[in-house]
Coordinates of C-alpha atoms and ligand atoms in Angstrom, one line a residue:
X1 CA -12.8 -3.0 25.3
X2 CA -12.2 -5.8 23.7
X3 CA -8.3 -6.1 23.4
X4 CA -6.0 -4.5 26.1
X5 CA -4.6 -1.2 25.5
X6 CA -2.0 -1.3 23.1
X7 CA 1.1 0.4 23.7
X8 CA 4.3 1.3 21.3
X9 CA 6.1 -1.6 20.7
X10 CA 9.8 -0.1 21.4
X11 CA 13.1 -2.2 22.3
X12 CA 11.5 -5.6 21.9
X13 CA 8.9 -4.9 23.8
X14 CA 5.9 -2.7 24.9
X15 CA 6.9 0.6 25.5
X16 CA 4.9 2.6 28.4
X17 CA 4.1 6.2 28.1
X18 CA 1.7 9.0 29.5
X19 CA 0.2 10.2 26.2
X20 CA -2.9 11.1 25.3
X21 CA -4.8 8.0 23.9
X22 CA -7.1 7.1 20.8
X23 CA -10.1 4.7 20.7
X24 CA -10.3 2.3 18.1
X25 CA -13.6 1.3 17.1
X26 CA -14.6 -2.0 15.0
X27 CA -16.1 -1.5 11.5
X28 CA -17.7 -4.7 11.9
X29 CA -20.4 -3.0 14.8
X30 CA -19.2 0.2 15.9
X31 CA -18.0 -1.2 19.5
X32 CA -15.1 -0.1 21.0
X33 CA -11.3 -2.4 20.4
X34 CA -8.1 -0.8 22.4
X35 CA -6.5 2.4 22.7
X36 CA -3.4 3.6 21.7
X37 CA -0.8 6.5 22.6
X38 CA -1.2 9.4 20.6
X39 CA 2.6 9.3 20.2
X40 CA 4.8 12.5 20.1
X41 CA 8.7 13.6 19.5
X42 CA 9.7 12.2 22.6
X43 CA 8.3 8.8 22.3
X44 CA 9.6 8.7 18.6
X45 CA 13.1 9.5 20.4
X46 CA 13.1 6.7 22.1
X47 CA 12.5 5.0 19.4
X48 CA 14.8 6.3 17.2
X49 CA 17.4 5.7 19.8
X50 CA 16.8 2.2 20.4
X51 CA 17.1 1.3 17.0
X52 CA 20.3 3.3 16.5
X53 CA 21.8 1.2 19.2
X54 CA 20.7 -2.0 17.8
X55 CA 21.6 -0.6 13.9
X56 CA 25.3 -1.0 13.6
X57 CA 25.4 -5.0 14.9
X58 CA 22.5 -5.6 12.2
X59 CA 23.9 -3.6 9.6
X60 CA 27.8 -5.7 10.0
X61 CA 25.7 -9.5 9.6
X62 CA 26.1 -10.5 6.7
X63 CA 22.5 -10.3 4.2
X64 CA 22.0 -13.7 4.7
X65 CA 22.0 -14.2 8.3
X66 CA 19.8 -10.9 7.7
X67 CA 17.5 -13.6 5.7
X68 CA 17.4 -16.2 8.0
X69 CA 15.4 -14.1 10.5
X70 CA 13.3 -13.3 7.4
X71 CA 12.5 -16.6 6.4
X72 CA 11.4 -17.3 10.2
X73 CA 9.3 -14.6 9.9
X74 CA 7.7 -15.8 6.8
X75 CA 7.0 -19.3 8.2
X76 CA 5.7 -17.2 11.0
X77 CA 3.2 -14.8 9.1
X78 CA 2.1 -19.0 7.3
X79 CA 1.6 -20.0 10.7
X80 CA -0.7 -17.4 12.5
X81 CA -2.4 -16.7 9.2
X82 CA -5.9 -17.5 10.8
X83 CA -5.6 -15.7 13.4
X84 CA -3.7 -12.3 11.8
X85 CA -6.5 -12.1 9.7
X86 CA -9.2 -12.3 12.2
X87 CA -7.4 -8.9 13.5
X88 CA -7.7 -7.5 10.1
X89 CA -11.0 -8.4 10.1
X90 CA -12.0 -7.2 13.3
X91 CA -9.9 -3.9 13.3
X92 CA -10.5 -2.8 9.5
X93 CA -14.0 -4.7 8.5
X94 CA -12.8 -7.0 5.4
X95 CA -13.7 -10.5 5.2
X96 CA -11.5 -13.1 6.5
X97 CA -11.0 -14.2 2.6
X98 CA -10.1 -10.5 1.5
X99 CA -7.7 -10.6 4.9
X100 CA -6.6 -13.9 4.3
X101 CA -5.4 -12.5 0.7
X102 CA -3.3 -9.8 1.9
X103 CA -1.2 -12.4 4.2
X104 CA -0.5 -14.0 1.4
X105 CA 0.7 -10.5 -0.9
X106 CA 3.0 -9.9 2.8
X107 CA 4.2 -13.5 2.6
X108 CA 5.4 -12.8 -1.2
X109 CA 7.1 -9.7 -0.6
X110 CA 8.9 -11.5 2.3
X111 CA 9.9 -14.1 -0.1
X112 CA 11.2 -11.5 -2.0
X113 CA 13.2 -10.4 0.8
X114 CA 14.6 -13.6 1.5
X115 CA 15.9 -13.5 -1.9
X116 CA 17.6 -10.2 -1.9
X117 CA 21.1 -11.6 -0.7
X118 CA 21.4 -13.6 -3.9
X119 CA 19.5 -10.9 -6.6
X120 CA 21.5 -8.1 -5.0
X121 CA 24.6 -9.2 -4.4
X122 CA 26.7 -6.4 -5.5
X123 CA 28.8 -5.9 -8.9
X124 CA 32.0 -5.6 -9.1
X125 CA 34.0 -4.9 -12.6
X126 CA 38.0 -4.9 -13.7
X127 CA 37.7 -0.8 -15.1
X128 CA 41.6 -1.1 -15.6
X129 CA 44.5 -3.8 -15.8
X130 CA 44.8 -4.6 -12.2
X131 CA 42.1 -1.8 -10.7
X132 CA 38.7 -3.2 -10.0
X133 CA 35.5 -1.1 -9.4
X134 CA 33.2 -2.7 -6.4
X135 CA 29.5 -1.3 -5.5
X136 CA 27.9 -1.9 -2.3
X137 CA 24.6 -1.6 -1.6
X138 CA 24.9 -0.2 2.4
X139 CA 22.1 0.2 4.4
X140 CA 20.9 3.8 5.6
X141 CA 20.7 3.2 8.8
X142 CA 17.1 4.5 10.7
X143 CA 14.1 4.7 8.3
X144 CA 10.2 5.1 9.1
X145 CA 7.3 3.6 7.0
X146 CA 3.5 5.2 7.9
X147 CA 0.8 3.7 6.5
X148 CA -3.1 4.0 6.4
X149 CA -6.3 1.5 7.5
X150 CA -7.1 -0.3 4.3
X151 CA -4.6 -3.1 4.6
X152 CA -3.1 -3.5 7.7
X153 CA -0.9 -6.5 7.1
X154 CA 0.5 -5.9 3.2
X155 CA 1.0 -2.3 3.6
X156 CA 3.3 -3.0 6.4
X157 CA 4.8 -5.7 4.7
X158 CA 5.4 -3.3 1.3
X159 CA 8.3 -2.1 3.8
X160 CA 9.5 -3.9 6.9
X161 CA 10.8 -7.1 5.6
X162 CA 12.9 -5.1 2.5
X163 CA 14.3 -2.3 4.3
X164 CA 15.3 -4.6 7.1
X165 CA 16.8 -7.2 5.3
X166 CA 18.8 -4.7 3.3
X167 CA 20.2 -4.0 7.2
X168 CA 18.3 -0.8 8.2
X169 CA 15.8 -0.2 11.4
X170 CA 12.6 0.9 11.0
X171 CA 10.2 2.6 12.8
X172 CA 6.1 1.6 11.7
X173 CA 3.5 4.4 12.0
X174 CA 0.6 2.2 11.5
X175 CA -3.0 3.9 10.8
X176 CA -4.7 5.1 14.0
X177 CA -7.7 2.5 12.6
X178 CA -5.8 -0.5 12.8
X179 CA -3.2 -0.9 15.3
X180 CA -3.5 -4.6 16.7
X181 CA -2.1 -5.6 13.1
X182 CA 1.3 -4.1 13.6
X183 CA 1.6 -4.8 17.3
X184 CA 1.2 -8.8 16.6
X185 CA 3.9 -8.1 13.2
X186 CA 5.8 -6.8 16.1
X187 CA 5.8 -9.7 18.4
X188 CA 5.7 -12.3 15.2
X189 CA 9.3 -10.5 14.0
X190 CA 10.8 -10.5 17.8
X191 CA 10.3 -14.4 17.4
X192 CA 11.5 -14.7 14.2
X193 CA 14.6 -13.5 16.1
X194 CA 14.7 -10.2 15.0
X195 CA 17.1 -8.1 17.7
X196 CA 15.5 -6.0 19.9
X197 CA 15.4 -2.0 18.1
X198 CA 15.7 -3.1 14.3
X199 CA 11.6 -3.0 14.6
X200 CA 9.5 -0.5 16.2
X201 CA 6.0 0.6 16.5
X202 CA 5.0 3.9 16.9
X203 CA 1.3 4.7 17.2
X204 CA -0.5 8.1 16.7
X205 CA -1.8 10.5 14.2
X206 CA -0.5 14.2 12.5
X207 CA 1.5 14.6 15.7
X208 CA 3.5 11.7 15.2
X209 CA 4.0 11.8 11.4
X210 CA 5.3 14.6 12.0
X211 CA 7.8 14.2 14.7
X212 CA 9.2 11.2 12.0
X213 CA 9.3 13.8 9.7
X214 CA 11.4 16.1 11.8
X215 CA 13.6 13.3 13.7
X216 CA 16.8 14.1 12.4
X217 CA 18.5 10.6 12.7
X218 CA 15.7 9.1 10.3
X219 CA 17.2 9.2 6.8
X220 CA 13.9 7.7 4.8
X221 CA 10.5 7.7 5.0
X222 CA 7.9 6.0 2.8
X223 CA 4.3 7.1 3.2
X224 CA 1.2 5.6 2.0
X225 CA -2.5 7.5 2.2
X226 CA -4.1 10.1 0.9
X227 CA -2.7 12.3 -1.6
X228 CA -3.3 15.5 0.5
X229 CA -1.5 13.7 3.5
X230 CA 1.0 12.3 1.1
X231 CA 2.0 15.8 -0.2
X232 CA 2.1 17.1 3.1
X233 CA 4.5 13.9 4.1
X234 CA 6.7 14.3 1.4
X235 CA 7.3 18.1 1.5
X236 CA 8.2 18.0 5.4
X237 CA 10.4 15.0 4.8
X238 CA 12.3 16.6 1.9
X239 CA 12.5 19.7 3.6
X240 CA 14.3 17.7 6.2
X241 CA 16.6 16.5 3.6
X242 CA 15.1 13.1 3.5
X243 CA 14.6 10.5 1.3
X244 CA 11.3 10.2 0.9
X245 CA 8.4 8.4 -1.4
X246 CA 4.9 8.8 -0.5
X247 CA 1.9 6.6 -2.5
X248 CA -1.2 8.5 -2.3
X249 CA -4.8 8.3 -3.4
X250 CA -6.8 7.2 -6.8
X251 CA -9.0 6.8 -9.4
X252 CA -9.1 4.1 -11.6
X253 CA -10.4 3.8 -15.2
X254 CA -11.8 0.7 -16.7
X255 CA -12.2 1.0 -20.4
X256 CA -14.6 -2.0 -21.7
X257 CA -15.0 -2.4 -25.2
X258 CA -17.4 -3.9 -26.9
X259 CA -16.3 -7.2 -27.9
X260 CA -15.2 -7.8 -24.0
X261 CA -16.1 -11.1 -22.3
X262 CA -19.2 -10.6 -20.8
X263 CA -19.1 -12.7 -17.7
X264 CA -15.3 -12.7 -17.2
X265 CA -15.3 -8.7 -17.6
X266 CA -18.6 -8.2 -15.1
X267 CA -17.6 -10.4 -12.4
X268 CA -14.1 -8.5 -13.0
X269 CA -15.1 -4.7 -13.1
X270 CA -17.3 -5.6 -9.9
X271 CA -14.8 -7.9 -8.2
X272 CA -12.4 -4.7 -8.6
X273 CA -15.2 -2.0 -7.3
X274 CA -16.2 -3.7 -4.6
X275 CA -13.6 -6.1 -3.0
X276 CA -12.3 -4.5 0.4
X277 CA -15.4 -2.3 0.2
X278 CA -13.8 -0.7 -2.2
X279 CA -11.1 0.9 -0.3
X280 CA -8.3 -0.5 -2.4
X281 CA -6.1 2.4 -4.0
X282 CA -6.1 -0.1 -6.7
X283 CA -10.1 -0.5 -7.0
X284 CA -12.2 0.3 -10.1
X285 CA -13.7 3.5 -9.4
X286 CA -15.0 4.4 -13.4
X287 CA -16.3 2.1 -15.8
X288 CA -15.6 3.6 -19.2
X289 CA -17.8 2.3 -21.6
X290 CA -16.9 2.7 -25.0
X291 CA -20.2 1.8 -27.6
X292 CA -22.7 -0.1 -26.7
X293 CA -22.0 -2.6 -23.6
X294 CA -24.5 -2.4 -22.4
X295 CA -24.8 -6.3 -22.1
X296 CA -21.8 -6.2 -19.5
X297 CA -23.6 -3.4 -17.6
X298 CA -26.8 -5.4 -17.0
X299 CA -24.5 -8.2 -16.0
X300 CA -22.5 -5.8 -13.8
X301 CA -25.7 -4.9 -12.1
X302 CA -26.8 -8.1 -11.7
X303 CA -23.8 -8.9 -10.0
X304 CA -23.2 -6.1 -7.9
X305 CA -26.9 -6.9 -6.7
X306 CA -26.3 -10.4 -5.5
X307 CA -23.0 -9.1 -2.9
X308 CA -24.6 -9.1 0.5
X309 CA -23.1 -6.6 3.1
X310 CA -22.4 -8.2 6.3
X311 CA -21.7 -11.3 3.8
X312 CA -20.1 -11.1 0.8
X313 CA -19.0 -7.1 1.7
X314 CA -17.5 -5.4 4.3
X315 CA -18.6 -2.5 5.8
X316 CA -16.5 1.1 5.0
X317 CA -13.7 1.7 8.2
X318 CA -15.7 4.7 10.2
X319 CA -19.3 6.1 10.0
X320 CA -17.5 9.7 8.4
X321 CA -16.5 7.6 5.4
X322 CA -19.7 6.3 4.7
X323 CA -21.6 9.2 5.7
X324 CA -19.0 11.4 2.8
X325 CA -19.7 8.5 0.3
X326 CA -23.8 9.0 0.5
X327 CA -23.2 12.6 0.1
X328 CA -21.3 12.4 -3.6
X329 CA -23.9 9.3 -4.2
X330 CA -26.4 11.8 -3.5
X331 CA -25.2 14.7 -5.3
X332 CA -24.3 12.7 -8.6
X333 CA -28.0 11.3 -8.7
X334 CA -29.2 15.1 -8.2
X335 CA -27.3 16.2 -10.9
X336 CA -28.9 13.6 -13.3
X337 CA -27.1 10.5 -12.9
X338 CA -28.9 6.8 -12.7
X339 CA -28.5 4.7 -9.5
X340 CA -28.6 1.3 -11.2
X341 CA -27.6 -0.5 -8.0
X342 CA -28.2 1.4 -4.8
X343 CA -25.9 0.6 -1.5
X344 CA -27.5 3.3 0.2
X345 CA -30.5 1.2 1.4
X346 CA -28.6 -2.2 1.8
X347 CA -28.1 -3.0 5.6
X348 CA -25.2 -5.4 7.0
X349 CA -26.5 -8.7 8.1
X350 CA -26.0 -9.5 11.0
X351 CA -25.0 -6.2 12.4
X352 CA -27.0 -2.7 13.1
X353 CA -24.6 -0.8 14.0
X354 CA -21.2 -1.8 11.4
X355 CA -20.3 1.1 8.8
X356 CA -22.7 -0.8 5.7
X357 CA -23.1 0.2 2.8
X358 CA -24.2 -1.6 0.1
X359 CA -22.5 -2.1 -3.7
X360 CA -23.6 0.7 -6.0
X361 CA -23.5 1.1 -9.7
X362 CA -24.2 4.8 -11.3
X363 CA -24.8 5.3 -15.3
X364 CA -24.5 8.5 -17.1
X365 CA -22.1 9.9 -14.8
X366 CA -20.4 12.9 -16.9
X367 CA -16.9 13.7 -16.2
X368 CA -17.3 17.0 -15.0
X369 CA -19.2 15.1 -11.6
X370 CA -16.9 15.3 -8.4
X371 CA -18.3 11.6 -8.1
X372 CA -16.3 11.2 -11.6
X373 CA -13.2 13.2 -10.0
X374 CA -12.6 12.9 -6.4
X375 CA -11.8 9.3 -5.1
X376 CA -14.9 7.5 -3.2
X377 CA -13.0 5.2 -1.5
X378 CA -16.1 3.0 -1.2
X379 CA -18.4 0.3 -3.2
X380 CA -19.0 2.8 -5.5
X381 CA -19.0 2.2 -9.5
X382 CA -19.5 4.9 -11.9
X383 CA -20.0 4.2 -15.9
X384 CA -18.9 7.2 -18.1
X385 CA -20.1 6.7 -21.5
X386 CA -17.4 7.3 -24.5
X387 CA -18.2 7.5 -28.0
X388 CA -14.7 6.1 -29.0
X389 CA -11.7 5.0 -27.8
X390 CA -10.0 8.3 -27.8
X391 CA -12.7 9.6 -26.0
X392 CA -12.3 7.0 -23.3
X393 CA -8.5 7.7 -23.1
X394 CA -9.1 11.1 -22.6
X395 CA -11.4 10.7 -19.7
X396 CA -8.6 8.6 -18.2
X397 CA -6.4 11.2 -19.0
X398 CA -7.9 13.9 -17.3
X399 CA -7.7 12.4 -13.9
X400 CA -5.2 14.0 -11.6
X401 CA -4.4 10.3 -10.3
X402 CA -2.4 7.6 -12.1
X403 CA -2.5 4.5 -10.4
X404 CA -4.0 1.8 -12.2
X405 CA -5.5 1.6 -15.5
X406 CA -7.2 -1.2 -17.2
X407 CA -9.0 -2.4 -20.4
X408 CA -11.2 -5.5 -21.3
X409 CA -10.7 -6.1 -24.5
X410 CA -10.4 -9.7 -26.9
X411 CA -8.2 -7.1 -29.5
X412 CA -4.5 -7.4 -28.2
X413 CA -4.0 -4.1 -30.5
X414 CA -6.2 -2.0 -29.0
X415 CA -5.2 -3.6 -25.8
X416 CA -2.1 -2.1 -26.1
X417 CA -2.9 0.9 -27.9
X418 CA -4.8 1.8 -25.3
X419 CA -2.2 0.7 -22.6
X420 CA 0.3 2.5 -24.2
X421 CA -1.9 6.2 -23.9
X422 CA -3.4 5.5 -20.3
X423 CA -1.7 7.7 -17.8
X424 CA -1.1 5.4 -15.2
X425 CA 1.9 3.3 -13.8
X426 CA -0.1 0.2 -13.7
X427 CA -2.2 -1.4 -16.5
X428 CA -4.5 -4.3 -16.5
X429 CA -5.2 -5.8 -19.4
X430 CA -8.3 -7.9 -18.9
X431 CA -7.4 -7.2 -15.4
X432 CA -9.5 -5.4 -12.7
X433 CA -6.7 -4.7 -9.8
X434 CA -3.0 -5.0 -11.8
X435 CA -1.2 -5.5 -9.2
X436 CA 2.6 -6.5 -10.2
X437 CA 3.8 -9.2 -8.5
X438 CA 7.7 -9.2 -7.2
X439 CA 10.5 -8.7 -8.6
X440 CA 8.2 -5.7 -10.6
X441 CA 7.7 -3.3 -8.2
X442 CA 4.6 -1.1 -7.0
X443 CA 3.7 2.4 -8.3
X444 CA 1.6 4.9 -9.4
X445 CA 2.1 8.1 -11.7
X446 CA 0.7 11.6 -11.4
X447 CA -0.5 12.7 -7.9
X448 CA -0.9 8.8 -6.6
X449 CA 3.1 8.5 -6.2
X450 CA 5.4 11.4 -5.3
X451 CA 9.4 10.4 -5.4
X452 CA 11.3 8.2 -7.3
X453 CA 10.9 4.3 -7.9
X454 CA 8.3 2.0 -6.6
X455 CA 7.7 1.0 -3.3
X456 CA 8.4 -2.7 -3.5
X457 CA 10.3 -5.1 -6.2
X458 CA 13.7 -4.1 -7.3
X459 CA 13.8 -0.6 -7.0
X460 CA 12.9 -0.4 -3.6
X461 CA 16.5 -1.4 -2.8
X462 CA 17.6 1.7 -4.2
X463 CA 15.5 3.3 -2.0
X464 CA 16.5 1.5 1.0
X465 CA 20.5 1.8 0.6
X466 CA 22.7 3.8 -0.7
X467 CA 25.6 2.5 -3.0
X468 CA 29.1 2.8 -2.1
X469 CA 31.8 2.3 -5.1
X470 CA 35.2 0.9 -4.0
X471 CA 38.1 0.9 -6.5
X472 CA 40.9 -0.9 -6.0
X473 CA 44.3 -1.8 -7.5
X474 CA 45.8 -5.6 -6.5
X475 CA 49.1 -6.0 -8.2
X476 CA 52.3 -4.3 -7.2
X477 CA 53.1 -3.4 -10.3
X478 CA 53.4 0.4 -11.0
X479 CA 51.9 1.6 -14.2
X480 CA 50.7 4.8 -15.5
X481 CA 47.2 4.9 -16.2
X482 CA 43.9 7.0 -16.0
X483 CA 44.2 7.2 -11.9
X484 CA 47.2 9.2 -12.2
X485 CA 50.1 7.2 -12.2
Ligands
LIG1 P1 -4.6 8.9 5.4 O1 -3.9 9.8 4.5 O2 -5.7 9.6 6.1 O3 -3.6 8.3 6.5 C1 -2.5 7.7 6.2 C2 -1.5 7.8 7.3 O4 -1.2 9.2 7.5 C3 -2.0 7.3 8.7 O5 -1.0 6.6 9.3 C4 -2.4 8.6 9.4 O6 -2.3 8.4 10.8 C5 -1.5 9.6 8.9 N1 -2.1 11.0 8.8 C6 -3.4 11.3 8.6 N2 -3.5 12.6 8.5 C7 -2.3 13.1 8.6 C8 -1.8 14.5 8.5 N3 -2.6 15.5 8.4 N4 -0.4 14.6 8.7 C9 0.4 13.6 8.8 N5 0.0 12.3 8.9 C10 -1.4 12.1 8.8 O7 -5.1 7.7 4.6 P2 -6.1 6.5 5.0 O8 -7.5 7.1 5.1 O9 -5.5 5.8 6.2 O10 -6.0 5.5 3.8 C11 -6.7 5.7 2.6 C12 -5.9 6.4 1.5 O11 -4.7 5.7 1.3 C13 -6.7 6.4 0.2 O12 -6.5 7.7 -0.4 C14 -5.9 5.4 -0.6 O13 -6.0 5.5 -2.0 C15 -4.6 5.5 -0.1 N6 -3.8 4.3 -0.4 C16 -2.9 4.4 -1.4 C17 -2.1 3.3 -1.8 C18 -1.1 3.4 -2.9 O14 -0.4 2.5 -3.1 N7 -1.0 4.5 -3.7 C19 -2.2 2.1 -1.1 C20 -3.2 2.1 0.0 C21 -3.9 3.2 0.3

């Protein structure tokens, strides 16, 4: 093994236990990383209970001392940047730039924690002549966030540094695939200063999700995976009473028109397929073309050619996901779609045994494919030919998902007349991966996002307190009014 064993992280520090343990293997070459617990009820007790001990004195500091641990932390992600994302690397098979990037998305979103104390700072409102109404947004107490392999660090980071500024404790399920990630946020927040039970790490799979689910002094859980897993998440939590918000899976449409930019909308659409091996929720999965583009195609598959696995390209996280991503690559061709660029044959340099798989581009892919439907979660582009615009809004449509959406366009009204019918909760415009930055927050529509709000920016406050309203009368003075008097 290359790392020790890794252990919960519980109390501010590693938390022994006699559970049954998972191997985690390296994308990278197949070898063998750590183990970890698989985790049930009672080590999720423990943790529960160390962070309701350690809640109340965290909830009663103020939200800026709450910040000031935050900003450490920040400086601290800055700091061990290098060496966070050769874990990433390592553990989940991106490049050091692609890990390197999602540092930088956690940093932001800490940022944006660090803020909170002055964006949120409560409003308060003279309803009366002498009575004033307050809100207060409190804390909830014990929360859980469990989230999957394909970004280790910002996933992580959607969630801890909000919900804990706002004053809760959280527990972290990371993904079974990449636990050294979490346990190093884990010791990077303890010396931020962060008191011992405000952050946990629970490791495991079903078992442990679903002890979090059950535990019945956690009062919100976000989840983000697949969209199966995410329904199954958010049904047990709300039948728990919960609060609950669970991102799953998707499919993304890229509509490219005609009159698009050739060399900015290629090195976009493939940039989007096949960055992070394509397992991005927000990754172009279907090229929409709409007329004849076939100019941009070429260029796409020119492109996609010239990304070397082992290089420019990651491998996919386990040899099940590439082995189900031949299959559909396999079945699409047999039913009559082109392999323009074919991954299947590409190996990774420098490595026989890492997950590879090579970018690949498939024309004439009709909707009615499951390559078209189901999400690949790989380097896979497929091009669906529309005769209109309609017609490529429709496609869109028809997807169960609703994460992203984009066009590439030089026509701001079609641009937006597209936008506007794309049943998605973000659009790119131009844009392969639409990510909003903070204060907008993160979100999906359809069967990518069950529960209310988005899972960062301003709305995730909401999520993470609840508001309490305070009215009060100051003067002395005894009138009659609406409270009764
Ligand atoms: P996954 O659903 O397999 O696992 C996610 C988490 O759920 C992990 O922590 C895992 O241990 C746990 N889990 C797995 N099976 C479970 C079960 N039966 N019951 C309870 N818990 C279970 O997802 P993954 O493979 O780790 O991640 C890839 C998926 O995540 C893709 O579908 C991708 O689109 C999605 N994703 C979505 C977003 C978004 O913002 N919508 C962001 C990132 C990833």
């Amino acid at each position: 093994m290359r790392f020790p064993a890794i252990e919960n992280f519980v109390d501010g520090q590693p938390a022994g236990n006699s559970c049954e343990r998972i191997t985690v293997y390296s994308p990278l070459d197949g070898s063998a990383l750590s183990t970890i617990p698989r985790s049930t009820a009672t080590e999720v007790a423990d943790a529960v209970s160390a962070a309701s001990k350690a809640f109340p004195d965290w909830a009663s500091r103020t939200p800026r001392q709450r910040a000031e641990v935050l900003f450490r932390y920040r400086s601290l992600l800055l700091q061990h940047q290098d060496e966070l994302a050769e874990l990433i690397h390592v553990e989940n098979g991106k490049t050091l730039d692609e890990a390197r990037a999602e540092i930088v998305r956690a940093i932001e979103v800490t940022e944006f924690a660090c803020a909170l104390p002055q964006m949120f700072a409560g409003e308060v409102l003279e309803v009366s002549p002498g009575v004033e109404c307050r809100v207060d947004h409190v804390p909830l107490g014990v929360v859980a966030s469990i989230t999957p392999f394909n970004f280790p660090c910002m996933v992580p980071n959607w969630t801890i540094p909000i919900a804990i500024a706002l004053g809760n404790a959280m527990l972290l399920k990371p993904s079974e695939s990449v636990p050294l990630t979490a346990h190093r946020t884990a010791e990077l927040l303890r010396e931020a200063g962060l008191p011992h039970g405000i952050f946990s790490v629970i490791h495991g799979d079903r078992v442990t999700v679903e002890a979090i689910c059950d535990a019945p002094q956690i009062k919100a859980i976000t989840f983000v995976g697949s969209t199966a897993v995410a329904k199954q998440v958010y049904r047990r939590a709300t039948g728990q009473l919960k609060r609950a918000l669970c991102l799953g899976g998707a499919k993304n449409h890229l509509i490219v028109l005609p009159d698009a930019h050739l060399e900015q909308t290629a090195a976009n659409v493939v940039a989007s397929m096949a960055g992070c091996a394509g397992q991005r929720c927000m990754a172009a999965a279907s090229m929409v073309a709409v007329g004849d583009v076939d100019r941009i195609v070429q260029r796409v598959i020119e492109i996609a050619n010239s990304l070397v696995p082992g290089e420019t390209l990651g491998p996919v996280i386990s040899v099940a996901a590439r082995e189900r991503i031949v299959r559909y690559i396999n079945e699409a061709e047999k039913a009559g779609a082109r392999v323009l660029v074919d991954g299947r044959i590409r190996k990774g340099v420098g490595s026989e045994h890492g997950f590879y798989l090579g970018a690949t581009v498939i024309d004439y892919v009709t909707p009615d494919m499951a390559i078209a439907q189901d999400e690949i979660f790989g380097p896979v582009l497929v091009i669906l030919r529309a005769r209109n615009v309609d017609e490529a809004i429709g496609i869109e449509n028809s997807s169960p998902y609703g994460n992203a959406a984009a066009v590439y366009t030089q026509n701001g009204a079609i641009a937006k007349y597209i936008g506007q019918r794309a049943s998605s909760g973000m659009i790119g415009v131009n844009i392969g991966v639409p990510v909003p930055l903070e204060p907008f927050g993160f979100g999906g529509w359809n069967e990518s996002k069950f529960g209310v709000g988005d899972i960062t920016g301003k709305s995730s406050v909401y999520f993470w307190t609840q508001s309490k309203k305070t009215t009060s009368r100051w003067n002395t003075e005894i009138r009659q009014g609406w409270m009764g008097h």
